[in-house]
């Protein structure tokens, strides 16, 4: 998606299209049909969701996918993918609940500050809970299934949403 978005961003900049909204996030954003829900209001809307992104990746691409496009508003929603590191196959890639919470809230807060600094109004979306029954890859031992920490993950997402709500205030 990154190269495709770079190409589209260049077109938007070249044509100086004034944007109302940029949506940035992970798969939930990528597959959200924002034109259907918000485009009828004559808004110029760009979707920059990338499936699998964590908030660090969103933060790194924020200057290209949001700031240079200069929308009036940016909708930021991410953090669910950060929680998959609770069950990372490689123990060196696993993170604690506190690490994930801090990274997610601080990275989204940085995007909010950057938005405001560039006179873009940020809108923060809440993270949705994950469900059970996420399939394992055939070769994965049951121990490494993403289902192992569903309850912890959903509690963490609740805490992240609460932390983001506090930061917004």
Coordinates of N, CA and C in Angstrom, one line a residue:
X1 N 0.8 -1.2 0.0 CA 0.0 0.0 0.0 C 0.9 1.3 0.0
X2 N 2.0 1.2 0.7 CA 2.8 2.4 0.8 C 3.2 3.1 -0.5
X3 N 3.7 2.3 -1.5 CA 4.0 2.9 -2.8 C 2.8 3.4 -3.5
X4 N 1.6 2.7 -3.4 CA 0.4 3.2 -4.0 C 0.0 4.6 -3.4
X5 N 0.1 4.6 -2.1 CA -0.3 5.9 -1.4 C 0.6 7.0 -1.8
X6 N 1.9 6.7 -1.9 CA 2.9 7.8 -2.3 C 2.5 8.3 -3.7
X7 N 2.1 7.4 -4.6 CA 1.7 7.9 -5.9 C 0.4 8.7 -5.9
X8 N -0.6 8.3 -5.1 CA -1.8 9.1 -5.0 C -1.5 10.4 -4.3
X9 N -0.7 10.4 -3.3 CA -0.3 11.7 -2.6 C 0.3 12.7 -3.5
X10 N 1.2 12.2 -4.4 CA 1.8 13.1 -5.4 C 0.7 13.7 -6.3
X11 N -0.3 12.9 -6.7 CA -1.3 13.4 -7.6 C -2.1 14.5 -6.8
X12 N -2.5 14.2 -5.6 CA -3.3 15.2 -4.8 C -2.5 16.5 -4.6
X13 N -1.2 16.4 -4.4 CA -0.4 17.6 -4.2 C -0.3 18.4 -5.5
X14 N 0.0 17.6 -6.6 CA 0.1 18.3 -7.9 C -1.1 19.1 -8.3
X15 N -2.3 18.4 -8.0 CA -3.6 19.1 -8.4 C -4.1 20.0 -7.3
X16 N -3.4 20.1 -6.2 CA -3.8 21.0 -5.1 C -5.2 20.8 -4.7
X17 N -5.6 19.6 -4.6 CA -6.9 19.3 -4.2 C -7.1 19.6 -2.7
X18 N -8.0 20.4 -2.3 CA -8.3 20.7 -0.9 C -9.0 19.5 -0.3
X19 N -8.5 19.0 0.8 CA -9.1 17.8 1.4 C -9.8 18.2 2.7
X20 N -10.9 17.6 2.9 CA -11.7 17.8 4.2 C -11.1 16.8 5.2
X21 N -10.9 15.5 4.9 CA -10.6 14.5 5.8 C -9.5 13.6 5.3
X22 N -8.6 13.2 6.1 CA -7.7 12.0 5.9 C -7.9 11.1 7.0
X23 N -8.2 9.8 6.7 CA -8.3 8.8 7.7 C -7.0 8.0 7.7
X24 N -6.4 7.8 8.8 CA -5.2 7.1 8.9 C -5.3 6.0 10.0
X25 N -4.9 4.8 9.7 CA -5.0 3.7 10.6 C -4.6 2.4 10.1
X26 N -5.2 1.3 10.6 CA -4.8 0.0 10.3 C -5.9 -0.7 9.4
X27 N -6.1 -2.0 9.4 CA -7.1 -2.6 8.5 C -8.5 -2.1 8.7
X28 N -8.9 -1.8 9.9 CA -10.3 -1.4 10.1 C -10.5 -0.1 9.3
X29 N -9.5 0.8 9.3 CA -9.6 2.0 8.5 C -9.5 1.7 7.0
X30 N -8.5 0.8 6.7 CA -8.3 0.5 5.2 C -9.6 0.0 4.6
X31 N -10.3 -0.9 5.3 CA -11.5 -1.5 4.7 C -12.8 -0.7 5.0
X32 N -12.7 0.4 5.6 CA -13.8 1.2 6.0 C -14.2 2.1 4.7
X33 N -15.4 1.9 4.2 CA -15.8 2.6 3.0 C -16.2 4.1 3.4
X34 N -15.1 4.9 3.7 CA -15.4 6.2 4.2 C -16.1 7.1 3.2
X35 N -16.0 6.8 1.9 CA -16.7 7.6 0.9 C -18.2 7.4 1.0
X36 N -18.6 6.2 1.3 CA -20.1 5.9 1.4 C -20.6 6.6 2.7
X37 N -19.8 6.6 3.8 CA -20.3 7.2 5.0 C -20.2 8.7 5.1
X38 N -19.1 9.2 4.5 CA -18.8 10.6 4.7 C -18.8 11.4 3.4
X39 N -18.6 10.8 2.3 CA -18.5 11.5 1.0 C -19.7 12.2 0.5
X40 N -20.9 11.8 0.9 CA -22.1 12.4 0.5 C -22.3 13.8 1.0
X41 N -21.4 14.2 1.9 CA -21.5 15.6 2.4 C -20.6 16.5 1.6
X42 N -20.3 16.1 0.4 CA -19.4 16.9 -0.5 C -18.0 17.1 0.1
X43 N -17.5 16.2 0.9 CA -16.2 16.3 1.5 C -15.2 15.5 0.6
X44 N -14.0 16.1 0.4 CA -13.0 15.4 -0.2 C -12.3 14.6 0.8
X45 N -12.3 13.3 0.7 CA -11.8 12.4 1.7 C -10.8 11.4 1.1
X46 N -9.7 11.2 1.9 CA -8.7 10.3 1.5 C -8.5 9.2 2.7
X47 N -8.5 7.9 2.3 CA -8.3 6.9 3.2 C -6.9 6.4 3.2
X48 N -6.2 6.4 4.3 CA -4.8 6.0 4.3 C -4.6 4.9 5.4
X49 N -5.6 3.9 5.4 CA -5.4 2.8 6.3 C -4.5 1.7 5.7
X50 N -3.7 1.1 6.5 CA -2.9 0.0 6.0 C -3.0 -1.2 6.9
X51 N -3.5 -2.3 6.4 CA -3.7 -3.5 7.2 C -2.4 -4.0 7.8
X52 N -2.4 -4.3 9.1 CA -1.2 -4.7 9.8 C -0.4 -3.7 10.4
X53 N -0.7 -2.4 10.1 CA 0.1 -1.3 10.7 C 0.0 -1.3 12.2
X54 N 1.1 -0.9 12.8 CA 1.1 -0.6 14.2 C 1.2 0.9 14.3
X55 N 1.0 1.5 15.5 CA 1.1 3.0 15.6 C 2.4 3.5 15.3
X56 N 3.5 2.8 15.5 CA 4.8 3.3 15.1 C 4.9 3.5 13.6
X57 N 4.4 2.6 12.8 CA 4.3 2.7 11.4 C 3.5 3.9 11.0
X58 N 2.3 4.0 11.6 CA 1.5 5.2 11.3 C 2.2 6.5 11.6
X59 N 2.9 6.6 12.7 CA 3.6 7.8 13.1 C 4.7 8.1 12.0
X60 N 5.4 7.1 11.6 CA 6.5 7.3 10.6 C 5.9 7.8 9.2
X61 N 4.7 7.3 8.9 CA 4.1 7.8 7.6 C 3.2 9.0 7.7
X62 N 3.0 9.5 8.9 CA 2.1 10.6 9.2 C 2.5 11.8 8.4
X63 N 3.8 12.2 8.3 CA 4.1 13.4 7.5 C 3.7 13.3 6.0
X64 N 3.9 12.1 5.4 CA 3.6 11.9 4.0 C 2.1 11.7 3.8
X65 N 1.4 11.0 4.7 CA 0.0 10.6 4.4 C -1.0 11.6 5.0
X66 N -0.5 12.5 5.9 CA -1.4 13.5 6.5 C -0.9 14.9 6.3
X67 N 0.3 15.2 7.0 CA 0.7 16.6 7.1 C 0.9 17.2 5.7
X68 N 1.5 16.6 4.7 CA 1.8 17.2 3.4 C 0.5 17.4 2.6
X69 N -0.6 16.6 3.0 CA -1.8 16.7 2.3 C -2.7 17.8 2.8
X70 N -2.4 18.3 4.0 CA -3.1 19.5 4.6 C -4.6 19.4 4.7
X71 N -5.1 18.3 5.2 CA -6.6 18.2 5.3 C -7.1 19.1 6.4
X72 N -8.4 19.4 6.4 CA -8.9 20.2 7.5 C -9.0 19.3 8.8
X73 N -9.3 18.0 8.6 CA -9.4 17.1 9.8 C -8.6 15.8 9.5
X74 N -8.1 15.2 10.5 CA -7.5 13.8 10.4 C -8.2 12.9 11.4
X75 N -8.6 11.8 10.9 CA -9.2 10.7 11.8 C -8.1 9.7 12.0
X76 N -7.7 9.5 13.3 CA -6.6 8.6 13.7 C -7.2 7.5 14.5
X77 N -7.0 6.2 14.0 CA -7.4 5.1 14.7 C -6.4 4.0 14.6
X78 N -5.8 3.6 15.7 CA -4.8 2.5 15.7 C -4.5 2.0 17.1
X79 N -3.8 0.9 17.1 CA -3.4 0.3 18.4 C -3.8 -1.2 18.6
X80 N -4.8 -1.6 17.8 CA -5.1 -3.0 18.0 C -4.0 -3.9 17.5
X81 N -3.3 -3.6 16.4 CA -2.2 -4.4 16.0 C -1.0 -4.4 16.9
X82 N -0.9 -3.3 17.7 CA 0.2 -3.3 18.7 C 0.1 -4.4 19.7
X83 N -1.2 -4.8 20.0 CA -1.4 -5.7 21.1 C -1.0 -7.2 20.6
X84 N -0.8 -7.4 19.4 CA -0.5 -8.8 18.9 C 0.9 -9.2 19.5
X85 N 1.7 -8.2 19.9 CA 3.0 -8.5 20.4 C 2.9 -9.2 21.8
X86 N 1.7 -9.3 22.4 CA 1.6 -10.0 23.6 C 1.9 -11.5 23.3
X87 N 1.5 -12.0 22.1 CA 1.7 -13.4 21.8 C 2.7 -13.6 20.7
X88 N 3.7 -12.7 20.5 CA 4.7 -12.9 19.4 C 5.3 -14.2 19.5
X89 N 5.5 -14.8 18.4 CA 6.2 -16.2 18.3 C 7.6 -16.1 18.9
X90 N 8.3 -15.1 18.5 CA 9.7 -14.9 19.0 C 9.6 -14.1 20.3
X91 N 10.1 -14.8 21.4 CA 10.0 -14.1 22.7 C 10.6 -12.8 22.8
X92 N 11.6 -12.5 22.0 CA 12.3 -11.2 22.0 C 11.4 -10.1 21.4
X93 N 10.4 -10.5 20.7 CA 9.5 -9.5 20.1 C 8.2 -9.3 21.0
X94 N 8.1 -10.1 22.1 CA 7.0 -9.9 23.0 C 7.2 -8.6 23.8
X95 N 6.0 -8.0 24.1 CA 6.1 -6.8 24.9 C 5.1 -6.9 26.1
X96 N 5.3 -6.2 27.1 CA 4.4 -6.2 28.3 C 3.2 -5.3 28.0
X97 N 2.2 -5.5 28.9 CA 1.0 -4.7 28.8 C 1.4 -3.2 28.9
X98 N 2.3 -2.9 29.9 CA 2.7 -1.5 30.1 C 3.4 -0.9 28.9
X99 N 4.3 -1.7 28.3 CA 5.0 -1.2 27.1 C 4.1 -0.9 26.0
X100 N 3.1 -1.8 25.7 CA 2.2 -1.6 24.6 C 1.3 -0.4 24.9
X101 N 0.8 -0.3 26.1 CA 0.0 0.9 26.5 C 0.8 2.2 26.2
X102 N 2.0 2.3 26.8 CA 2.7 3.5 26.7 C 3.1 3.9 25.3
X103 N 3.5 2.9 24.5 CA 3.9 3.1 23.1 C 2.7 3.6 22.3
X104 N 1.6 2.9 22.4 CA 0.4 3.3 21.7 C -0.1 4.7 22.0
X105 N -0.3 4.9 23.3 CA -0.9 6.3 23.7 C 0.1 7.4 23.3
X106 N 1.4 7.2 23.5 CA 2.4 8.2 23.2 C 2.5 8.5 21.7
X107 N 2.5 7.4 20.9 CA 2.6 7.6 19.5 C 1.4 8.3 18.9
X108 N 0.2 7.9 19.3 CA -1.0 8.6 18.9 C -1.0 10.0 19.4
X109 N -0.6 10.3 20.6 CA -0.5 11.6 21.1 C 0.4 12.5 20.3
X110 N 1.5 11.9 19.8 CA 2.5 12.6 19.0 C 1.8 13.0 17.7
X111 N 1.0 12.1 17.1 CA 0.3 12.4 15.9 C -0.7 13.6 16.1
X112 N -1.4 13.6 17.3 CA -2.3 14.6 17.6 C -1.6 16.0 17.7
X113 N -0.4 16.0 18.4 CA 0.3 17.2 18.6 C 0.8 17.8 17.2
X114 N 1.3 16.8 16.4 CA 1.7 17.2 15.0 C 0.6 17.8 14.2
X115 N -0.6 17.2 14.3 CA -1.8 17.7 13.6 C -2.1 19.1 14.0
X116 N -2.1 19.3 15.3 CA -2.5 20.7 15.8 C -1.4 21.7 15.4
X117 N -0.1 21.3 15.4 CA 1.0 22.2 15.0 C 0.8 22.6 13.6
X118 N 0.2 21.7 12.8 CA 0.0 22.0 11.3 C -1.4 22.5 11.1
X119 N -2.1 22.9 12.1 CA -3.5 23.4 12.0 C -4.5 22.4 11.4
X120 N -4.3 21.2 11.7 CA -5.2 20.1 11.3 C -5.9 19.6 12.5
X121 N -7.2 19.5 12.4 CA -8.0 19.1 13.6 C -8.0 17.6 13.7
X122 N -7.5 17.1 14.8 CA -7.5 15.6 15.0 C -8.8 15.1 15.6
X123 N -9.1 13.9 15.1 CA -10.3 13.1 15.6 C -9.7 11.8 16.0
X124 N -9.9 11.3 17.2 CA -9.3 10.0 17.6 C -10.4 9.0 17.7
X125 N -10.2 7.9 17.0 CA -11.2 6.8 17.0 C -10.8 5.8 18.1
X126 N -11.8 5.2 18.7 CA -11.6 4.2 19.7 C -11.2 2.8 19.1
X127 N -10.4 2.1 19.7 CA -10.0 0.8 19.3 C -11.2 -0.2 19.6
X128 N -11.4 -1.1 18.7 CA -12.5 -2.1 18.9 C -11.9 -3.3 19.5
X129 N -12.7 -4.0 20.3 CA -12.2 -5.3 20.9 C -12.0 -6.4 19.9
X130 N -11.1 -7.3 20.2 CA -10.9 -8.4 19.2 C -11.7 -9.6 19.7
X131 N -11.9 -10.5 18.7 CA -12.8 -11.7 19.1 C -11.9 -12.9 19.2
X132 N -12.6 -14.0 19.7 CA -12.0 -15.3 19.8 C -12.1 -16.0 18.4
X133 N -11.4 -17.0 18.3 CA -11.5 -17.8 17.1 C -10.6 -17.4 15.9
X134 N -9.6 -16.5 16.2 CA -8.7 -16.1 15.2 C -7.8 -17.3 14.8
X135 N -7.8 -17.7 13.6 CA -7.1 -19.0 13.2 C -5.6 -18.9 13.3
X136 N -5.0 -20.1 13.7 CA -3.6 -20.2 13.7 C -3.2 -20.6 12.3
X137 N -1.9 -20.3 12.0 CA -1.4 -20.9 10.7 C -1.2 -22.4 10.9
X138 N -1.2 -23.1 9.9 CA -1.2 -24.6 10.0 C 0.1 -25.0 10.7
X139 N 1.2 -24.4 10.5 CA 2.5 -24.9 11.1 C 2.7 -24.4 12.5
X140 N 1.8 -23.5 13.0 CA 2.0 -22.9 14.3 C 1.5 -23.9 15.4
X141 N 2.3 -24.1 16.4 CA 1.8 -24.8 17.6 C 0.7 -24.0 18.2
X142 N -0.2 -24.7 18.9 CA -1.3 -24.0 19.5 C -0.9 -22.9 20.5
X143 N 0.3 -23.1 21.1 CA 0.9 -22.2 22.0 C 1.0 -20.8 21.4
X144 N 1.2 -20.7 20.1 CA 1.4 -19.4 19.5 C 0.2 -18.8 18.8
X145 N -1.0 -19.4 19.0 CA -2.2 -18.8 18.4 C -2.5 -17.5 19.0
X146 N -3.0 -16.6 18.2 CA -3.3 -15.2 18.7 C -4.4 -15.2 19.7
X147 N -5.1 -16.3 19.8 CA -6.3 -16.4 20.7 C -5.8 -16.4 22.2
X148 N -4.6 -16.7 22.5 CA -4.2 -17.0 23.8 C -4.4 -15.8 24.8
X149 N -4.3 -14.6 24.3 CA -4.4 -13.4 25.1 C -5.6 -12.5 24.8
X150 N -6.7 -13.1 24.3 CA -7.8 -12.3 23.9 C -8.3 -11.4 25.1
X151 N -8.5 -12.0 26.2 CA -9.1 -11.3 27.3 C -8.1 -10.2 27.8
X152 N -6.8 -10.5 27.9 CA -5.8 -9.5 28.2 C -5.8 -8.4 27.2
X153 N -5.8 -8.8 25.9 CA -5.8 -7.8 24.8 C -7.0 -6.9 24.9
X154 N -8.2 -7.4 25.1 CA -9.4 -6.5 25.1 C -9.3 -5.6 26.3
X155 N -8.8 -6.1 27.5 CA -8.7 -5.2 28.6 C -7.7 -4.1 28.3
X156 N -6.6 -4.5 27.7 CA -5.6 -3.5 27.3 C -6.1 -2.4 26.3
X157 N -6.9 -2.9 25.3 CA -7.5 -1.9 24.4 C -8.5 -1.0 25.1
X158 N -9.2 -1.5 26.1 CA -10.1 -0.6 26.9 C -9.2 0.4 27.6
X159 N -8.1 0.0 28.2 CA -7.2 0.9 28.9 C -6.6 1.9 28.0
X160 N -6.2 1.5 26.8 CA -5.6 2.4 25.8 C -6.7 3.4 25.4
X161 N -7.9 3.0 25.1 CA -9.0 3.9 24.8 C -9.2 4.9 25.9
X162 N -9.1 4.5 27.1 CA -9.3 5.4 28.3 C -8.1 6.4 28.3
X163 N -6.9 5.9 28.1 CA -5.7 6.8 28.1 C -5.8 7.8 26.9
X164 N -6.3 7.4 25.8 CA -6.5 8.3 24.7 C -7.6 9.4 25.0
X165 N -8.6 8.9 25.6 CA -9.7 9.9 26.1 C -9.1 10.9 27.0
X166 N -8.3 10.5 28.0 CA -7.7 11.4 28.9 C -6.8 12.4 28.2
X167 N -6.0 11.9 27.2 CA -5.1 12.7 26.5 C -5.8 13.7 25.7
X168 N -7.0 13.4 25.1 CA -7.8 14.3 24.4 C -8.3 15.4 25.2
X169 N -8.6 15.1 26.5 CA -9.1 16.2 27.3 C -8.0 17.2 27.6

